[in-house]
Coordinates of C-alpha atoms in Angstrom, one line a residue:
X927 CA 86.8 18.3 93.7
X928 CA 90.1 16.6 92.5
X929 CA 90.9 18.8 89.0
X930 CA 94.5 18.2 87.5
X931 CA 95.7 18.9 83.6
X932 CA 95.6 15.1 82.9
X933 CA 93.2 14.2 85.2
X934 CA 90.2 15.0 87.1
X935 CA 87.9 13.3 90.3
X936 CA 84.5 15.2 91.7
X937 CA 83.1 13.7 94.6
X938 CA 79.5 14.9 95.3
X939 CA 77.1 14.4 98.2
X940 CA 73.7 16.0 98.8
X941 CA 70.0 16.1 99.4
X942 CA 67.1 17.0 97.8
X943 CA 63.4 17.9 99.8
X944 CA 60.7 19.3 98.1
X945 CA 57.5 20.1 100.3
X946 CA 54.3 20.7 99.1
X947 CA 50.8 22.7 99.5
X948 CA 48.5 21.8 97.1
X949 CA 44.3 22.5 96.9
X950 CA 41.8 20.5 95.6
X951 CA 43.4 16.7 95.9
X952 CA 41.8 13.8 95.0
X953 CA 40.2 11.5 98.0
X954 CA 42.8 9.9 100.6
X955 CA 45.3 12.3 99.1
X956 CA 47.9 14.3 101.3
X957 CA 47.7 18.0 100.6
X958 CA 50.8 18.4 101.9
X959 CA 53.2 15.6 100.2
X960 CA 56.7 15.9 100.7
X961 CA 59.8 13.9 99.7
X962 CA 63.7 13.6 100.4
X963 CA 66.3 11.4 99.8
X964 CA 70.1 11.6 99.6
X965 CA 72.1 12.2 96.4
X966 CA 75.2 10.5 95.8
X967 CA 78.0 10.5 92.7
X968 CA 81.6 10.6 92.1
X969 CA 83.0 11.6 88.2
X970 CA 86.5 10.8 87.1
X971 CA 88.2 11.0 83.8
X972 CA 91.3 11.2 82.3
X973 CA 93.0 12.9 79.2
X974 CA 95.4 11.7 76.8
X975 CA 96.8 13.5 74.0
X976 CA 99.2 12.9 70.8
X977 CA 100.6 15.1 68.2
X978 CA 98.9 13.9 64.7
X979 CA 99.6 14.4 61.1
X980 CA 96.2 14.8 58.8
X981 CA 96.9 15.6 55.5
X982 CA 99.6 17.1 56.0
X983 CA 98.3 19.5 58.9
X984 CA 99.5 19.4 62.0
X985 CA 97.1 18.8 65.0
X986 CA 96.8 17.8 68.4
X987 CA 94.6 14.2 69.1
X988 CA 92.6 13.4 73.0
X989 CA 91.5 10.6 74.0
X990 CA 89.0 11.4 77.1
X991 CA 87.9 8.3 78.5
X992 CA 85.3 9.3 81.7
X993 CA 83.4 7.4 84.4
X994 CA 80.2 8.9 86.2
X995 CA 78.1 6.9 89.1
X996 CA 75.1 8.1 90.6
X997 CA 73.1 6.7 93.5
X998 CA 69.9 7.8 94.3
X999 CA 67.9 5.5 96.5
X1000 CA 63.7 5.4 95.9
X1001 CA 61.1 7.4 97.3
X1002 CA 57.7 6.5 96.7
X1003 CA 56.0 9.8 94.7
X1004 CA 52.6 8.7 93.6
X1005 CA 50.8 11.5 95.7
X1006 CA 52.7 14.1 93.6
X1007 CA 51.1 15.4 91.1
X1008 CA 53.0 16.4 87.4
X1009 CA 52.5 20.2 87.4
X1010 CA 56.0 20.9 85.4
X1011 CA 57.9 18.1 84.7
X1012 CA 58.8 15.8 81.9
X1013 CA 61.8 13.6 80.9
X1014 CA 65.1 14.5 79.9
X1015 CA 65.9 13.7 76.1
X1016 CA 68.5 10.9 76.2
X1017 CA 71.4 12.4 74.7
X1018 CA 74.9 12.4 75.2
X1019 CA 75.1 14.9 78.0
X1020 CA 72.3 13.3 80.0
X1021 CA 74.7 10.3 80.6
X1022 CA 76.2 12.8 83.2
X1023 CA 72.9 14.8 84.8
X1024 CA 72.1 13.7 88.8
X1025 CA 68.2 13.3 87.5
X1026 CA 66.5 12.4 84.1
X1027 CA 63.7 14.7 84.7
X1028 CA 62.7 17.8 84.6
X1029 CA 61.2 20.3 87.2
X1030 CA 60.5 19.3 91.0
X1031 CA 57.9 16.7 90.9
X1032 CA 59.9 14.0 89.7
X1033 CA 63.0 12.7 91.4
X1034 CA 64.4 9.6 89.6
X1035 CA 66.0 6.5 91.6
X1036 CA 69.5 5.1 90.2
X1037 CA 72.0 3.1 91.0
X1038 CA 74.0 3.5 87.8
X1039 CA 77.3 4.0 85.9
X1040 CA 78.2 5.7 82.9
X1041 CA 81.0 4.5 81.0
X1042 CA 81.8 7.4 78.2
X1043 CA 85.0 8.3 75.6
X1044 CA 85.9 11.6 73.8
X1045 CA 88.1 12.1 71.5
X1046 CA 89.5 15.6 69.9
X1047 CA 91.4 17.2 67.1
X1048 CA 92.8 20.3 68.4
X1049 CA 94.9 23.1 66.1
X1050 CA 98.2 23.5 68.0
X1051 CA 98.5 26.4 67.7
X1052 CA 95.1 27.7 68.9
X1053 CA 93.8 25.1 70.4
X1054 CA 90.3 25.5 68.3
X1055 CA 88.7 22.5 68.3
X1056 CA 88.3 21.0 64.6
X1057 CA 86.7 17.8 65.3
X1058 CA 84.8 16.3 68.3
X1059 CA 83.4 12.2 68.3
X1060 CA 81.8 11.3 71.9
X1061 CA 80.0 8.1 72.6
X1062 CA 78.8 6.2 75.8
X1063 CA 76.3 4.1 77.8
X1064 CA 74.7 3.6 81.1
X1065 CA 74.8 0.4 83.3
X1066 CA 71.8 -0.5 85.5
X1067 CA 72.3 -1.6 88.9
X1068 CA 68.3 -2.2 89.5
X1069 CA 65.4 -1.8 87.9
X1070 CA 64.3 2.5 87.6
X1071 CA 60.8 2.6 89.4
X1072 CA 59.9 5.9 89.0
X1073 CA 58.1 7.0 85.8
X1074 CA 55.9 9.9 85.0
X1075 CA 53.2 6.8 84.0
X1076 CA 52.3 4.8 87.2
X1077 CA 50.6 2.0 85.3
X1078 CA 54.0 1.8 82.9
X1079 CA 55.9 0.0 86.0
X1080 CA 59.7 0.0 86.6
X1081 CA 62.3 -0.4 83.7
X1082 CA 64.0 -3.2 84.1
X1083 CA 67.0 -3.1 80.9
X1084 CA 70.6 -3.7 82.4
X1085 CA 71.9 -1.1 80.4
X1086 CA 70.8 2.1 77.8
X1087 CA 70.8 2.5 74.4
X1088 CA 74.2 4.3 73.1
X1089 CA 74.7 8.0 72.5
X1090 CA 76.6 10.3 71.3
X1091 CA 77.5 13.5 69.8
X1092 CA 80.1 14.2 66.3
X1093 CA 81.3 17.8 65.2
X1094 CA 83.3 18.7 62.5
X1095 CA 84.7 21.4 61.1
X1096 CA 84.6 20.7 57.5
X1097 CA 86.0 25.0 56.2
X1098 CA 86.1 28.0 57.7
X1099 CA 82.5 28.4 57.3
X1100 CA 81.2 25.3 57.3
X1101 CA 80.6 22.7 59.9
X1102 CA 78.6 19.5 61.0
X1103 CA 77.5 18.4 64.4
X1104 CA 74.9 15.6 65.2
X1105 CA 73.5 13.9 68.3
X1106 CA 72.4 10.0 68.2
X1107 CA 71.0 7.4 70.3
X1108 CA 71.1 3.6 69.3
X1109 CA 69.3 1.0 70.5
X1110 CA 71.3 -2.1 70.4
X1111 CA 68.8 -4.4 71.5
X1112 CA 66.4 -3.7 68.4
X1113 CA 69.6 -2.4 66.1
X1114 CA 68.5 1.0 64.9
X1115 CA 68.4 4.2 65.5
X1116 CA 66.1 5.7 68.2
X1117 CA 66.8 9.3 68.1
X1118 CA 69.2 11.7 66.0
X1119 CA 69.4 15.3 64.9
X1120 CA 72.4 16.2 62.1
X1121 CA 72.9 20.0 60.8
X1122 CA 74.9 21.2 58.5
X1123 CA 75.9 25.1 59.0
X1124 CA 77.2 27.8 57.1
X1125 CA 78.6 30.7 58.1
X1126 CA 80.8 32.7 56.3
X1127 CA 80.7 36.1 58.1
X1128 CA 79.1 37.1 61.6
X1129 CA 76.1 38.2 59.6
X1130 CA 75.1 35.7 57.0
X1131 CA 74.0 32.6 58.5
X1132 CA 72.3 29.7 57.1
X1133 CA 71.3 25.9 58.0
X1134 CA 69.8 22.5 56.9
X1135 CA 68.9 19.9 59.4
X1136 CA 67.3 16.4 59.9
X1137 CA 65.4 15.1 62.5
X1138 CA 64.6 11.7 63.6
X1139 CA 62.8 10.9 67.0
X1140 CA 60.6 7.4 67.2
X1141 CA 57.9 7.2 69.4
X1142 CA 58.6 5.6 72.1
X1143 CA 56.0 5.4 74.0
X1144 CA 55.3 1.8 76.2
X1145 CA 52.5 0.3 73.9
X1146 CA 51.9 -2.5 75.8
X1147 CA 51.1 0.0 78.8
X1148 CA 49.1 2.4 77.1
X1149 CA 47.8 0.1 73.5
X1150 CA 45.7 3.0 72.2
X1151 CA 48.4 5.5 72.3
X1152 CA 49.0 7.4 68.0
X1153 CA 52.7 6.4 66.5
X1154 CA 53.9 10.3 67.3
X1155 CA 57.6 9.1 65.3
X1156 CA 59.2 12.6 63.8
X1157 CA 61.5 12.6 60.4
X1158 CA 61.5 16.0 59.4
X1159 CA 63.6 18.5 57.2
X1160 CA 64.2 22.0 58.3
X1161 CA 66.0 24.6 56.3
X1162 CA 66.6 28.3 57.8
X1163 CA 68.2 31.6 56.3
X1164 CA 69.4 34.6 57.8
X1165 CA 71.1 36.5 54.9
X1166 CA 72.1 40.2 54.6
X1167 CA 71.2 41.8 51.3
X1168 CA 72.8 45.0 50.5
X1169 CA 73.8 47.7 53.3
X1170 CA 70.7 47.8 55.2
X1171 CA 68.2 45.1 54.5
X1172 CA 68.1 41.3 56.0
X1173 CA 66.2 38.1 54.2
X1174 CA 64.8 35.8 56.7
X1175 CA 63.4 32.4 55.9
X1176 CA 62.8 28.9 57.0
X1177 CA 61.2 25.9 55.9
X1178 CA 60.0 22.9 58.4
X1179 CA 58.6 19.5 56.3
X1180 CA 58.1 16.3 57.4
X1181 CA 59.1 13.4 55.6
X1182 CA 57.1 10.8 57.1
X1183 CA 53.9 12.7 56.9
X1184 CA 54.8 14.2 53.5
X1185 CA 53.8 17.5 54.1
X1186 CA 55.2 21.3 55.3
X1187 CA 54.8 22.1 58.6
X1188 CA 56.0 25.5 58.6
X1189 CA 57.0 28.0 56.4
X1190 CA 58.2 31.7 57.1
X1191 CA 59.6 34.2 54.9
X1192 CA 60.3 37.9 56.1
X1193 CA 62.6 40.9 56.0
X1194 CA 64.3 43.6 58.3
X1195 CA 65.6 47.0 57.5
X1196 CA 68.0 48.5 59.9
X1197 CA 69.6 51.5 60.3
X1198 CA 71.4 53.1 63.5
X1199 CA 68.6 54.6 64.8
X1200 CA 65.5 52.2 63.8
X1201 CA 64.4 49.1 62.9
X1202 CA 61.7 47.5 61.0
X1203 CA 60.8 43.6 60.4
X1204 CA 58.1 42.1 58.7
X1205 CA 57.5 38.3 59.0
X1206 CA 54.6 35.8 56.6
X1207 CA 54.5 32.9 58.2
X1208 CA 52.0 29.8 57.1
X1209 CA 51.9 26.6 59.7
X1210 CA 50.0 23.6 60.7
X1211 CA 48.4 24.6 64.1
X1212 CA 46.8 21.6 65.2
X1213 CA 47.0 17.5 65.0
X1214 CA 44.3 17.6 62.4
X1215 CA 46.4 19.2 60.0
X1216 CA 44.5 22.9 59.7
X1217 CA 46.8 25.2 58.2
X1218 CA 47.0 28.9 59.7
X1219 CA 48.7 31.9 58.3
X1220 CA 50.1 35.2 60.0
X1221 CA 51.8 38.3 59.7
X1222 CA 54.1 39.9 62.0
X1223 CA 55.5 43.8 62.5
X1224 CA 57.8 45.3 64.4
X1225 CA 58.7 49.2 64.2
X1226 CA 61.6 49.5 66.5
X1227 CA 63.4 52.7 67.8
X1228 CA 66.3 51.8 69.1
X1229 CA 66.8 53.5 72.5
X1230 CA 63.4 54.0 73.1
X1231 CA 60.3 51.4 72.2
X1232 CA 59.2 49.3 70.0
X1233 CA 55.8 48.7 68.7
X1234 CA 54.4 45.5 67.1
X1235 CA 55.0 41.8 67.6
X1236 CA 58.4 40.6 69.4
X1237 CA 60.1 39.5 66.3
X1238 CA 63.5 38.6 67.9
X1239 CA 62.4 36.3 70.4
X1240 CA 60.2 34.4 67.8
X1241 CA 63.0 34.1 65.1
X1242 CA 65.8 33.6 68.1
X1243 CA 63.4 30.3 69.0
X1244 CA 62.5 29.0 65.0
X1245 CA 65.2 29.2 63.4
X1246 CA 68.3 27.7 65.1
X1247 CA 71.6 29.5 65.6
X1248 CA 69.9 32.5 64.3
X1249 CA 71.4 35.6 66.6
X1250 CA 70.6 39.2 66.3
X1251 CA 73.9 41.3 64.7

């Protein structure tokens, strides 16, 4: 790698084999599949920057324009079965991962470049970064034969939808930050997330978000397959309330269904020796719409044990950004 304060070029050449020993295969199967192919990409960008007035503040303005191309020739992989891996959602920093899937089973073919701009306001003086827009695309070389659906065939677009990602730093406690992919072929918007954050101390903490993702699911492959298109609302809380005791909620609805998915409301008391949280939480459970409620307690002594349901790992995972203080 070629890294410089202005510039930067990373060369990158390797190779992947994954070997398997699998039981129980179906007829005319190998038990023992394996597959390896070469790896191949080269990243380059460049970064420009300008002293800007705003307002009257002073900042610093980049322009990051960046080029990424990956070759990855194709393997056939139909013997290999799916045990952990899944695709990639296509967001802004997938323009710039060496394979769109997850796990080992899956090893995407692409002869592809990325053609992505970034552009920053920076505080002089600290160099905090206030604002953040990123956008690009990917350009197809050849069609992308390897799916996770055999019968869906290869993808054949010459290019992907557009992505990108916009922070802002709207106060000192509040910010904005948003991923979004559009598909200009059918002119609207595929995928986005947008949140809204506020947080005024290191211990008071709260969020609203909306989330869009369309199904898109190949319906002339698979013609029977439910619409599974998201638009849903989720509101979460972490808020301090006097010297020792913490409110916790959240709310999850969905707009297009019209009805709460999730609702959880709890709190913690914490001194410096112990700790105790208790968590209601009412959900849907399952695609028919059955509704389940819970309750959760912890008893913590810190230093020692604790007793009752992992709390912190639940909350760490529903309500986003929350962080134990």
């Amino acid at each position: 790698p070629v890294r410089r304060p202005a510039w930067h070029f990373v060369p990158r050449l390797g190779y992947r084999q994954t070997q398997y020993a699998l039981n129980d295969q179906d007829p005319g199967k190998d038990d023992n599949p394996s597959r390896g192919a070469p790896i191949v990409s080269a990243d380059t960008g460049m970064v420009f920057e300008r002293a800007v007035d705003l307002w009257g503040v002073q900042a610093t303005q980049t322009l990051e324009p960046r080029l990424f191309y990956l070759y990855i020739p194709h393997r056939n992989q139909d013997d290999i079965p799916l045990l952990d891996t899944s695709v990639y959602d296509f967001r802004y920093d997938a323009l710039f991962r060496h394979d769109r899937f997850t796990g080992a089973d899956r090893l995407g073919d692409a002869n592809q470049l990325t053609t992505a701009v970034t552009s920053r306001i920076l505080s002089p003086a600290s160099g905090a970064e206030m604002a953040r827009v990123s956008f690009g695309q990917v350009q197809y070389f050849r069609d992308r034969e390897v799916s996770l659906i055999a019968a869906a065939g290869a993808e054949d677009d010459r290019s992907s939808a557009f992505v990108g990602e916009i922070y802002a730093l709207l106060t000192r406690a509040l910010s904005l930050d948003s991923d979004i992919e559009w598909d200009p072929d059918d002119q609207r918007t595929e995928r986005m997330v947008a949140a809204l954050r506020w947080r005024p101390d290191a211990t008071h903490y709260a969020h609203l978000s909306y989330r869009l993702r369309r199904d898109l699911t190949r319906l002339d492959v698979l013609p029977n397959t439910p619409d599974e298109t998201l638009e849903q609302l989720d509101l979460g809380v972490v808020w301090p309330i006097g010297r020792n005791w913490t409110l916790i909620g959240r709310g999850y609805y969905s707009l297009r269904d019209d009805e709460t998915l999730e609702t959880l409301l709890g709190v913690g008391y914490e001194t410096c020796c112990w700790a105790a949280r208790l968590i209601q939480r009412r959900y849907v459970r399952d695609e028919s719409g059955d509704l389940e409620n819970a309750v959760m307690f912890q008893l913590e002594l810190k230093g020692l044990a604790s007793v009752g349901t992992r709390i912190e790992d639940f909350l760490t995972d529903s309500i986003r950004g929350y962080e134990r203080y």
